[in-house]
Short mmCIF file of C-alpha atoms and ligand atoms in Angstrom, two decimals:
data_model
loop_
_atom_site.label_atom_id
_atom_site.label_comp_id
_atom_site.label_asym_id
_atom_site.label_seq_id
_atom_site.Cartn_x
_atom_site.Cartn_y
_atom_site.Cartn_z
CA MET A 1 108.05 104.80 112.95
CA ASP A 2 108.94 101.16 112.75
CA ASN A 3 105.64 99.31 112.57
CA VAL A 4 107.36 95.94 112.64
CA ALA A 5 108.17 96.66 116.29
CA HIS A 6 104.44 96.76 117.10
CA ILE A 7 103.57 93.09 117.05
CA PRO A 8 100.49 91.95 118.97
CA SER A 9 101.10 89.39 121.72
CA TYR A 10 99.00 86.79 119.89
CA LEU A 11 101.54 86.56 117.06
CA SER A 12 104.97 84.99 117.34
CA ALA A 13 107.66 87.46 116.25
CA GLU A 14 109.55 84.61 114.54
CA HIS A 15 106.59 83.56 112.40
CA LEU A 16 105.09 86.78 111.12
CA GLY A 17 105.20 85.68 107.49
CA PRO A 18 103.19 87.94 105.18
CA TRP A 19 102.08 90.15 108.08
CA GLU A 20 105.67 91.36 108.35
CA THR A 21 105.70 92.09 104.59
CA TYR A 22 102.57 94.18 105.05
CA LEU A 23 104.04 96.09 108.03
CA VAL A 24 107.20 96.88 106.04
CA GLN A 25 104.99 98.17 103.23
CA ILE A 26 103.16 100.46 105.69
CA ASP A 27 106.53 101.66 107.03
CA ARG A 28 107.53 102.64 103.48
CA VAL A 29 104.22 104.37 102.82
CA GLU A 30 103.86 106.39 106.01
CA PRO A 31 106.24 109.24 105.09
CA HIS A 32 104.25 109.85 101.89
CA LEU A 33 100.84 110.12 103.57
CA ALA A 34 99.15 113.52 103.85
CA ALA A 35 100.41 115.20 107.02
CA ASP A 36 96.97 115.37 108.66
CA LEU A 37 96.35 111.63 108.09
CA ARG A 38 99.80 110.35 109.08
CA PRO A 39 99.05 110.31 112.85
CA LEU A 40 96.18 107.89 112.14
CA ALA A 41 98.44 105.37 110.35
CA PRO A 42 98.80 103.02 113.39
CA ILE A 43 95.14 102.04 112.79
CA LEU A 44 96.36 100.23 109.68
CA THR A 45 98.83 98.12 111.64
CA ARG A 46 96.19 96.43 113.81
CA PRO A 47 93.30 94.28 112.60
CA LYS A 48 89.94 95.40 113.97
CA ARG A 49 88.76 91.87 114.79
CA ALA A 50 90.13 88.36 114.43
CA LEU A 51 88.09 85.22 114.97
CA ILE A 52 89.85 81.87 115.51
CA VAL A 53 87.64 78.82 115.28
CA ASP A 54 87.92 75.07 115.64
CA VAL A 55 86.36 73.26 112.69
CA PRO A 56 85.60 69.66 113.70
CA ILE A 57 84.21 67.35 111.02
CA ARG A 58 83.25 63.69 110.70
CA LEU A 59 85.49 62.01 108.10
CA ASP A 60 84.06 59.42 105.72
CA ASN A 61 85.75 56.66 107.74
CA GLY A 62 83.76 57.68 110.84
CA GLU A 63 86.68 59.37 112.64
CA MET A 64 86.61 63.01 113.73
CA ALA A 65 89.18 65.54 112.49
CA HIS A 66 89.85 69.12 113.65
CA PHE A 67 90.99 72.04 111.50
CA GLU A 68 92.01 75.59 112.41
CA GLY A 69 89.82 78.27 110.88
CA TYR A 70 90.14 82.05 110.82
CA ARG A 71 88.21 85.13 109.74
CA VAL A 72 89.90 88.50 110.17
CA GLN A 73 88.21 91.86 109.63
CA HIS A 74 91.13 94.22 109.24
CA ASN A 75 89.23 97.46 108.72
CA LEU A 76 85.55 98.34 108.31
CA ALA A 77 85.78 102.14 108.08
CA ARG A 78 84.64 102.28 104.43
CA GLY A 79 82.00 99.53 104.48
CA PRO A 80 81.40 95.85 105.25
CA GLY A 81 84.33 93.46 105.26
CA LYS A 82 85.19 91.87 101.91
CA GLY A 83 87.75 89.24 101.12
CA GLY A 84 88.22 85.64 100.11
CA ILE A 85 88.43 82.35 101.96
CA ARG A 86 91.52 80.20 101.46
CA TYR A 87 91.88 76.47 102.08
CA HIS A 88 95.57 75.63 102.36
CA PRO A 89 97.79 73.64 104.74
CA ASP A 90 100.00 76.71 105.34
CA VAL A 91 97.18 79.05 106.45
CA THR A 92 98.06 80.90 109.69
CA LEU A 93 96.55 83.78 111.60
CA ALA A 94 99.44 86.02 110.48
CA GLU A 95 98.80 85.14 106.84
CA VAL A 96 95.05 85.78 107.07
CA MET A 97 95.78 89.08 108.84
CA ALA A 98 98.03 90.19 105.99
CA LEU A 99 95.57 89.11 103.33
CA SER A 100 92.76 90.98 105.13
CA ALA A 101 94.90 94.13 105.34
CA TRP A 102 95.73 93.96 101.62
CA MET A 103 91.97 93.75 100.99
CA THR A 104 91.49 96.99 102.97
CA VAL A 105 94.02 98.77 100.77
CA LYS A 106 92.82 97.13 97.53
CA ASN A 107 89.14 97.95 98.06
CA ALA A 108 90.10 101.56 98.67
CA VAL A 109 92.41 101.69 95.60
CA VAL A 110 89.54 100.72 93.27
CA ASN A 111 87.15 102.73 95.49
CA VAL A 112 84.56 100.02 96.11
CA PRO A 113 82.60 100.61 99.35
CA PHE A 114 84.11 97.76 101.36
CA GLY A 115 86.48 97.29 104.25
CA GLY A 116 89.08 94.52 104.26
CA ALA A 117 88.57 90.98 105.53
CA LYS A 118 89.88 87.49 104.79
CA GLY A 119 89.34 83.95 105.97
CA GLY A 120 91.09 80.64 105.83
CA VAL A 121 91.13 77.06 106.97
CA ARG A 122 94.40 75.23 107.58
CA VAL A 123 93.69 72.16 105.46
CA GLU A 124 94.97 70.36 102.38
CA PRO A 125 91.64 70.02 100.57
CA LYS A 126 93.07 67.47 98.11
CA THR A 127 93.05 64.95 100.98
CA LEU A 128 89.28 65.38 101.55
CA SER A 129 86.41 63.77 99.66
CA LEU A 130 83.76 66.07 98.23
CA ALA A 131 81.41 65.17 101.10
CA GLU A 132 84.14 65.94 103.67
CA LEU A 133 84.87 69.25 101.93
CA GLU A 134 81.18 70.15 102.13
CA ARG A 135 81.02 69.29 105.85
CA LEU A 136 84.20 71.31 106.48
CA THR A 137 82.79 74.30 104.60
CA ARG A 138 79.41 74.20 106.32
CA ARG A 139 80.93 73.86 109.80
CA TYR A 140 83.47 76.65 109.14
CA ALA A 141 80.69 78.89 107.77
CA SER A 142 78.60 78.20 110.89
CA GLU A 143 81.53 78.96 113.20
CA ILE A 144 82.23 82.34 111.54
CA ASN A 145 78.51 83.03 111.07
CA ILE A 146 78.55 85.80 113.72
CA PHE A 147 80.93 87.82 111.50
CA LEU A 148 79.01 87.33 108.23
CA GLY A 149 76.15 89.14 106.53
CA GLN A 150 75.61 91.16 103.36
CA ASP A 151 76.11 94.40 105.33
CA LYS A 152 78.76 92.98 107.72
CA ASP A 153 81.29 90.76 105.96
CA ILE A 154 81.07 89.13 102.54
CA PRO A 155 83.49 86.29 101.67
CA ALA A 156 84.57 85.22 98.18
CA PRO A 157 86.79 82.48 96.68
CA ASP A 158 90.55 82.39 97.12
CA ILE A 159 93.12 79.61 96.77
CA ASN A 160 91.41 76.18 96.66
CA THR A 161 87.89 77.53 97.10
CA ASN A 162 85.46 77.91 94.22
CA GLU A 163 81.85 78.64 93.33
CA GLN A 164 80.67 75.34 94.83
CA VAL A 165 82.24 76.27 98.17
CA MET A 166 80.59 79.72 97.94
CA ALA A 167 77.20 78.07 97.21
CA TRP A 168 77.58 75.89 100.35
CA ILE A 169 78.43 78.96 102.44
CA MET A 170 75.45 80.85 101.04
CA ASP A 171 73.18 77.89 101.78
CA THR A 172 74.54 77.38 105.32
CA PHE A 173 74.13 81.05 106.17
CA SER A 174 70.64 81.06 104.62
CA MET A 175 69.59 78.01 106.67
CA ASN A 176 70.69 79.74 109.87
CA GLU A 177 68.87 82.95 108.87
CA GLY A 178 65.69 81.21 107.72
CA LYS A 179 65.75 82.98 104.37
CA THR A 180 67.81 82.95 101.18
CA ALA A 181 70.68 85.38 101.70
CA MET A 182 72.31 85.76 98.30
CA GLY A 183 74.42 88.81 99.10
CA VAL A 184 76.39 87.12 101.90
CA VAL A 185 79.06 85.73 99.56
CA THR A 186 80.29 86.53 96.06
CA GLY A 187 81.87 84.27 93.47
CA LYS A 188 78.70 82.15 93.53
CA PRO A 189 77.46 80.12 90.54
CA VAL A 190 75.58 82.32 88.06
CA SER A 191 72.49 80.15 88.67
CA LEU A 192 72.51 81.20 92.35
CA GLY A 193 72.96 84.96 92.13
CA GLY A 194 76.54 84.90 90.87
CA SER A 195 77.69 87.49 88.36
CA LEU A 196 78.57 86.99 84.74
CA GLY A 197 82.24 87.83 84.25
CA ARG A 198 83.28 86.99 87.86
CA LYS A 199 85.23 83.85 86.93
CA ASP A 200 87.68 85.73 84.69
CA ALA A 201 87.49 89.06 86.51
CA THR A 202 90.79 88.90 88.42
CA GLY A 203 92.71 87.65 85.38
CA ARG A 204 91.00 90.30 83.29
CA GLY A 205 92.08 93.02 85.73
CA VAL A 206 95.64 91.65 85.58
CA PHE A 207 95.49 91.84 81.80
CA VAL A 208 93.95 95.34 81.63
CA THR A 209 96.44 96.87 84.09
CA THR A 210 99.34 95.21 82.24
CA VAL A 211 98.12 96.65 78.93
CA GLU A 212 97.95 100.10 80.56
CA ALA A 213 101.46 99.80 81.97
CA ALA A 214 102.85 98.40 78.72
CA GLN A 215 101.50 101.38 76.78
CA ARG A 216 103.22 103.76 79.18
CA ILE A 217 106.61 102.04 78.99
CA GLY A 218 106.42 101.66 75.20
CA MET A 219 105.87 97.91 75.06
CA SER A 220 103.48 96.26 72.61
CA ILE A 221 101.30 93.43 73.95
CA ALA A 222 101.04 91.81 70.52
CA GLY A 223 104.17 89.68 70.27
CA ALA A 224 105.23 90.26 73.90
CA ARG A 225 106.59 87.16 75.64
CA VAL A 226 104.75 86.40 78.87
CA ALA A 227 105.61 84.01 81.72
CA VAL A 228 102.85 83.17 84.20
CA GLN A 229 103.35 81.59 87.63
CA GLY A 230 100.12 79.95 88.87
CA PHE A 231 97.61 78.39 86.50
CA GLY A 232 94.44 78.60 88.58
CA ASN A 233 91.56 81.04 88.55
CA VAL A 234 93.81 84.09 88.12
CA GLY A 235 96.82 82.77 86.18
CA GLU A 236 94.87 80.74 83.62
CA ALA A 237 92.49 83.58 82.77
CA ALA A 238 95.34 86.09 82.51
CA ALA A 239 97.42 83.75 80.30
CA ARG A 240 94.44 83.13 78.02
CA LEU A 241 93.68 86.85 77.66
CA PHE A 242 97.33 87.62 76.85
CA ALA A 243 97.37 84.85 74.22
CA ASP A 244 94.09 86.13 72.74
CA ALA A 245 95.66 89.60 72.47
CA GLY A 246 98.53 88.22 70.39
CA ALA A 247 101.12 87.81 73.15
CA LYS A 248 103.25 84.66 73.37
CA VAL A 249 102.85 82.79 76.66
CA VAL A 250 106.32 81.25 76.79
CA ALA A 251 106.30 79.71 80.28
CA LEU A 252 103.80 78.51 82.86
CA GLN A 253 104.28 77.19 86.38
CA ASP A 254 101.88 75.48 88.77
CA SER A 255 102.46 73.74 92.09
CA THR A 256 103.63 70.60 90.25
CA GLY A 257 106.28 72.20 88.01
CA SER A 258 107.10 74.51 85.09
CA ILE A 259 106.76 74.25 81.30
CA HIS A 260 108.35 76.31 78.53
CA ASN A 261 108.11 76.94 74.80
CA PRO A 262 109.91 80.02 73.42
CA ARG A 263 107.58 79.99 70.37
CA GLY A 264 104.52 80.23 72.65
CA LEU A 265 102.40 77.66 74.51
CA ASP A 266 98.81 76.79 73.61
CA VAL A 267 97.11 78.09 76.79
CA ARG A 268 93.75 76.44 76.12
CA ALA A 269 95.38 73.08 75.40
CA ALA A 270 97.44 73.47 78.59
CA LYS A 271 94.24 74.01 80.56
CA VAL A 272 92.58 70.92 79.08
CA TRP A 273 95.76 68.96 79.90
CA SER A 274 96.02 70.26 83.45
CA LEU A 275 92.34 69.53 84.19
CA ALA A 276 92.76 65.96 82.95
CA HIS A 277 96.19 65.24 84.51
CA HIS A 278 96.29 67.61 87.52
CA THR A 279 99.64 68.96 86.32
CA LEU A 280 101.00 71.18 83.55
CA ILE A 281 103.89 68.80 82.94
CA GLY A 282 103.37 67.01 79.64
CA ALA A 283 101.08 69.66 78.14
CA PRO A 284 101.12 69.69 74.29
CA ASP A 285 104.13 71.36 72.65
CA SER A 286 105.88 72.12 75.93
CA GLU A 287 109.18 71.25 77.55
CA PRO A 288 109.42 70.82 81.32
CA ILE A 289 111.96 73.14 82.98
CA ASP A 290 113.21 73.41 86.55
CA ASN A 291 111.12 75.66 88.77
CA ALA A 292 114.26 77.68 89.55
CA ASP A 293 114.82 78.28 85.80
CA PHE A 294 111.26 79.55 85.32
CA TRP A 295 112.34 82.88 86.84
CA GLY A 296 115.18 83.35 84.36
CA VAL A 297 113.07 82.62 81.27
CA ASP A 298 113.49 85.18 78.49
CA ALA A 299 110.19 87.10 78.76
CA ASP A 300 108.98 90.70 78.55
CA ILE A 301 106.20 90.32 81.10
CA LEU A 302 106.09 88.15 84.23
CA VAL A 303 102.76 87.50 85.94
CA ALA A 304 103.02 86.17 89.52
CA ALA A 305 99.64 84.56 90.15
CA ALA A 306 100.29 81.75 92.65
CA MET A 307 101.15 82.53 96.27
CA GLU A 308 102.89 84.97 98.62
CA ASN A 309 106.65 85.35 98.79
CA GLN A 310 107.57 83.85 95.41
CA ILE A 311 109.82 86.66 94.10
CA THR A 312 112.60 86.84 96.66
CA THR A 313 116.27 87.75 96.89
CA ALA A 314 116.92 84.23 95.53
CA ASN A 315 115.42 84.99 92.09
CA ALA A 316 114.80 88.77 91.77
CA GLY A 317 118.23 89.27 90.20
CA ARG A 318 117.54 86.66 87.48
CA ILE A 319 114.20 87.99 86.24
CA ARG A 320 114.52 89.25 82.65
CA ALA A 321 111.02 90.74 82.26
CA ARG A 322 110.69 94.54 82.16
CA LEU A 323 107.20 94.39 83.60
CA ILE A 324 105.92 92.30 86.50
CA THR A 325 102.22 92.05 87.32
CA GLU A 326 101.21 90.75 90.74
CA GLY A 327 98.12 88.60 90.19
CA ALA A 328 98.71 86.91 93.56
CA ASN A 329 98.60 88.69 96.88
CA GLY A 330 102.01 89.51 98.31
CA PRO A 331 104.14 87.54 95.79
CA THR A 332 107.15 89.87 96.16
CA SER A 333 109.19 90.08 99.37
CA PRO A 334 110.07 93.63 100.52
CA GLU A 335 113.80 92.94 99.88
CA ALA A 336 113.11 91.66 96.36
CA ASP A 337 110.92 94.68 95.75
CA LEU A 338 113.96 96.94 96.28
CA ILE A 339 116.09 94.82 93.93
CA LEU A 340 113.43 95.05 91.19
CA GLN A 341 113.19 98.81 91.73
CA GLU A 342 116.99 99.20 91.43
CA ARG A 343 116.92 97.13 88.22
CA GLY A 344 114.31 99.46 86.73
CA ILE A 345 111.64 96.74 86.46
CA THR A 346 108.09 98.08 86.61
CA VAL A 347 105.97 96.21 89.18
CA ILE A 348 102.18 96.55 89.08
CA PRO A 349 101.34 95.85 92.72
CA ASP A 350 98.79 93.29 93.89
CA VAL A 351 96.47 95.85 95.51
CA LEU A 352 95.94 97.30 92.03
CA ALA A 353 96.65 94.45 89.60
CA ASN A 354 94.40 91.80 91.15
CA ALA A 355 91.56 94.13 92.19
CA GLY A 356 89.43 93.02 89.22
CA GLY A 357 88.06 90.13 91.26
CA VAL A 358 86.78 92.24 94.10
CA THR A 359 85.46 94.81 91.64
CA VAL A 360 83.19 92.25 89.97
CA SER A 361 82.40 90.85 93.44
CA TYR A 362 81.15 94.34 94.20
CA PHE A 363 79.01 94.19 91.04
CA GLU A 364 77.70 90.76 92.13
CA TRP A 365 76.77 92.14 95.58
CA VAL A 366 75.00 95.13 94.02
CA GLN A 367 73.11 92.83 91.61
CA ASP A 368 72.08 90.49 94.46
CA ILE A 369 70.85 93.36 96.64
CA SER A 370 68.89 94.94 93.80
CA ALA A 371 67.80 91.56 92.35
CA PHE A 372 68.60 92.95 88.91
CA PHE A 373 71.28 91.33 86.78
CA TRP A 374 73.54 92.90 84.19
CA THR A 375 74.93 91.55 80.91
CA GLU A 376 78.51 90.34 80.63
CA GLU A 377 79.28 93.21 78.25
CA GLU A 378 78.10 95.74 80.84
CA ILE A 379 80.14 94.05 83.56
CA ASN A 380 83.34 93.85 81.51
CA ALA A 381 82.98 97.44 80.33
CA ARG A 382 82.50 98.72 83.91
CA LEU A 383 85.37 96.54 85.16
CA ASP A 384 87.74 97.74 82.44
CA ARG A 385 86.86 101.37 83.17
CA ILE A 386 87.45 101.02 86.94
CA MET A 387 90.76 99.20 86.40
CA ARG A 388 91.98 101.76 83.85
CA GLU A 389 91.02 104.70 86.06
CA ALA A 390 92.63 103.15 89.15
CA PHE A 391 95.78 102.39 87.15
CA ALA A 392 95.97 105.95 85.82
CA ALA A 393 95.50 107.43 89.31
CA VAL A 394 98.29 105.24 90.72
CA TRP A 395 100.62 105.80 87.75
CA ASP A 396 100.15 109.59 87.84
CA ALA A 397 100.69 109.74 91.62
CA ALA A 398 103.85 107.62 91.30
CA ARG A 399 105.19 109.94 88.59
CA ALA A 400 104.25 113.11 90.48
CA LYS A 401 105.87 111.99 93.74
CA GLY A 402 108.76 110.01 92.23
CA ILE A 403 107.75 106.84 94.07
CA ALA A 404 107.16 103.20 93.09
CA LEU A 405 103.73 102.08 91.88
CA ARG A 406 103.29 100.00 95.04
CA THR A 407 103.95 102.96 97.31
CA ALA A 408 101.65 105.14 95.21
CA ALA A 409 98.85 102.54 95.32
CA PHE A 410 99.22 102.20 99.08
CA VAL A 411 99.22 105.97 99.55
CA LEU A 412 96.00 106.26 97.52
CA GLY A 413 94.29 103.38 99.33
CA CYS A 414 95.53 104.17 102.84
CA GLU A 415 94.63 107.84 102.54
CA ARG A 416 91.06 106.91 101.57
CA VAL A 417 90.80 104.58 104.58
CA LEU A 418 92.34 107.07 107.00
CA ALA A 419 90.18 109.92 105.65
CA ALA A 420 87.13 107.77 106.44
CA HIS A 421 88.42 107.34 110.01
CA GLN A 422 89.07 111.06 110.29
CA MET A 423 85.52 111.92 109.18
CA ARG A 424 83.88 109.23 111.34
CA GLY A 425 85.88 110.21 114.42
CA LEU A 426 86.87 107.96 117.30
CA TYR A 427 84.07 106.10 119.10
CA PRO A 428 82.93 106.68 121.85
P1 NAD B 501 93.87 78.80 92.53
O1 NAD B 501 93.83 77.82 93.64
O2 NAD B 501 92.77 78.78 91.52
O3 NAD B 501 95.25 78.63 91.70
C1 NAD B 501 96.50 78.72 92.30
C2 NAD B 501 97.54 78.28 91.28
O4 NAD B 501 98.84 78.49 91.81
C3 NAD B 501 97.46 76.80 90.91
O5 NAD B 501 97.79 76.64 89.54
C4 NAD B 501 98.54 76.17 91.79
O6 NAD B 501 99.03 74.95 91.27
C5 NAD B 501 99.59 77.27 91.76
N1 NAD B 501 100.50 77.22 92.90
C6 NAD B 501 100.19 77.09 94.22
N2 NAD B 501 101.32 77.09 94.95
C7 NAD B 501 102.34 77.24 94.08
C8 NAD B 501 103.74 77.31 94.24
N3 NAD B 501 104.32 77.25 95.44
N4 NAD B 501 104.49 77.46 93.12
C9 NAD B 501 103.93 77.53 91.89
N5 NAD B 501 102.60 77.49 91.70
C10 NAD B 501 101.83 77.33 92.78
O7 NAD B 501 94.02 80.23 93.20
P2 NAD B 501 93.68 81.65 92.58
O8 NAD B 501 92.29 82.00 92.96
O9 NAD B 501 94.10 81.68 91.15
O10 NAD B 501 94.63 82.59 93.44
C11 NAD B 501 96.02 82.80 93.10
C12 NAD B 501 96.50 84.04 93.82
O11 NAD B 501 95.70 85.15 93.41
C13 NAD B 501 96.40 84.01 95.33
O12 NAD B 501 97.47 84.77 95.87
C14 NAD B 501 95.10 84.73 95.61
O13 NAD B 501 95.06 85.29 96.92
C15 NAD B 501 95.16 85.79 94.55
N6 NAD B 501 93.87 86.40 94.19
C16 NAD B 501 92.84 85.62 93.74
C17 NAD B 501 91.64 86.24 93.39
C18 NAD B 501 90.49 85.45 92.81
O14 NAD B 501 89.53 86.07 92.36
N7 NAD B 501 90.56 84.13 92.77
C19 NAD B 501 91.50 87.62 93.52
C20 NAD B 501 92.57 88.37 93.96
C21 NAD B 501 93.76 87.74 94.29
#
């Protein structure tokens, strides 16, 4: 069945963006699903609910501005919705739909009891003052309030949102409820019910799954050359963990450009530089290189931790790494995915590789509900175990069926979601 043909009337067929990537992925997975679950697969190609909101705010100069906001709950069969909130000028309904669907699959791959959701506001937050950003966040949180709740839908940070934004959402929701509702968002500051270990959790999951894959393909992490695209929450933590494990981070890229040092960059110094200068360019002991050349850098491991659709037919043929880890959601186009497969490059897919964030978000939610907080050692140990077990399950399934890791991860996740539907039955 060609799922791409089943496009809802509220999306424009010409501008499907990442939603099309997701539908192609489901097309590739369907033949591998258990025969009794396969007829249920169309459930995965339609989001359960999508909320589109207008977010009007008063700017500091007294004028009013309007922003488009979204919250999509793709699937709630296995539990409340869970997924981040993105602030970015390119946010669209189709993008948020895809991100929410990937959350459905991801939460099932690591077997946390959540459905998939995602939110976004179409805004360039760099153009807003802190006060404007707070007003935007509070108004958006109020507009999507009817979707939210610790047992309904629990947002978290994504691109350009952070623990301060999560604290504002928690406070806004709490004001509307008339009580402090800690469990309504994760990725909060530790002082407000956040979890130790959450900040680095996604990067840590990227690192742990890469170590697992490297072991299986006979690659040593100590001395491995690593290139990382994206130097934010995910990319910076992953780069730092690789460097701490003795790998050489030879190239980094952020939205302002790329830097290179074949002898290895100082990741911590690069972070200090990028915080002070809002760019990686000029970081100590680094040479700037063209963004296009970043992809051809001589590296063993490539971590894509920026945005969707970065590894495409334009650069997939130039990548020299043997192992690619998807820290970002949807960084590889379906066409590029086939090129990488043909070239024998191992790709650890997003729904597995970046699931560390939602795993520790799950721990945060559990800690908030039980009002009992764990140590960082406990959190990291539980995270590492879940990531290793999920990796092994996906790797073994891929080997057993002779399929790519992405297909195997989707089969595992989608079968768990569809089995939940099968057991729950169709209402009414
Ligand atoms: P972030 O805003 O902290 O950092 C994003 C980084 O990517 C920045 O360094 C930015 O400069 C860079 N970037 C943006 N556009 C770029 C471009 N076109 N080319 C090169 N670099 C670019 O965001 P984040 O939280 O690190 O998220 C990165 C990716 O990881 C996203 O796809 C997000 O959905 C995914 N993800 C994040 C988490 C999390 O816990 N934060 C969890 C799972 C997945």
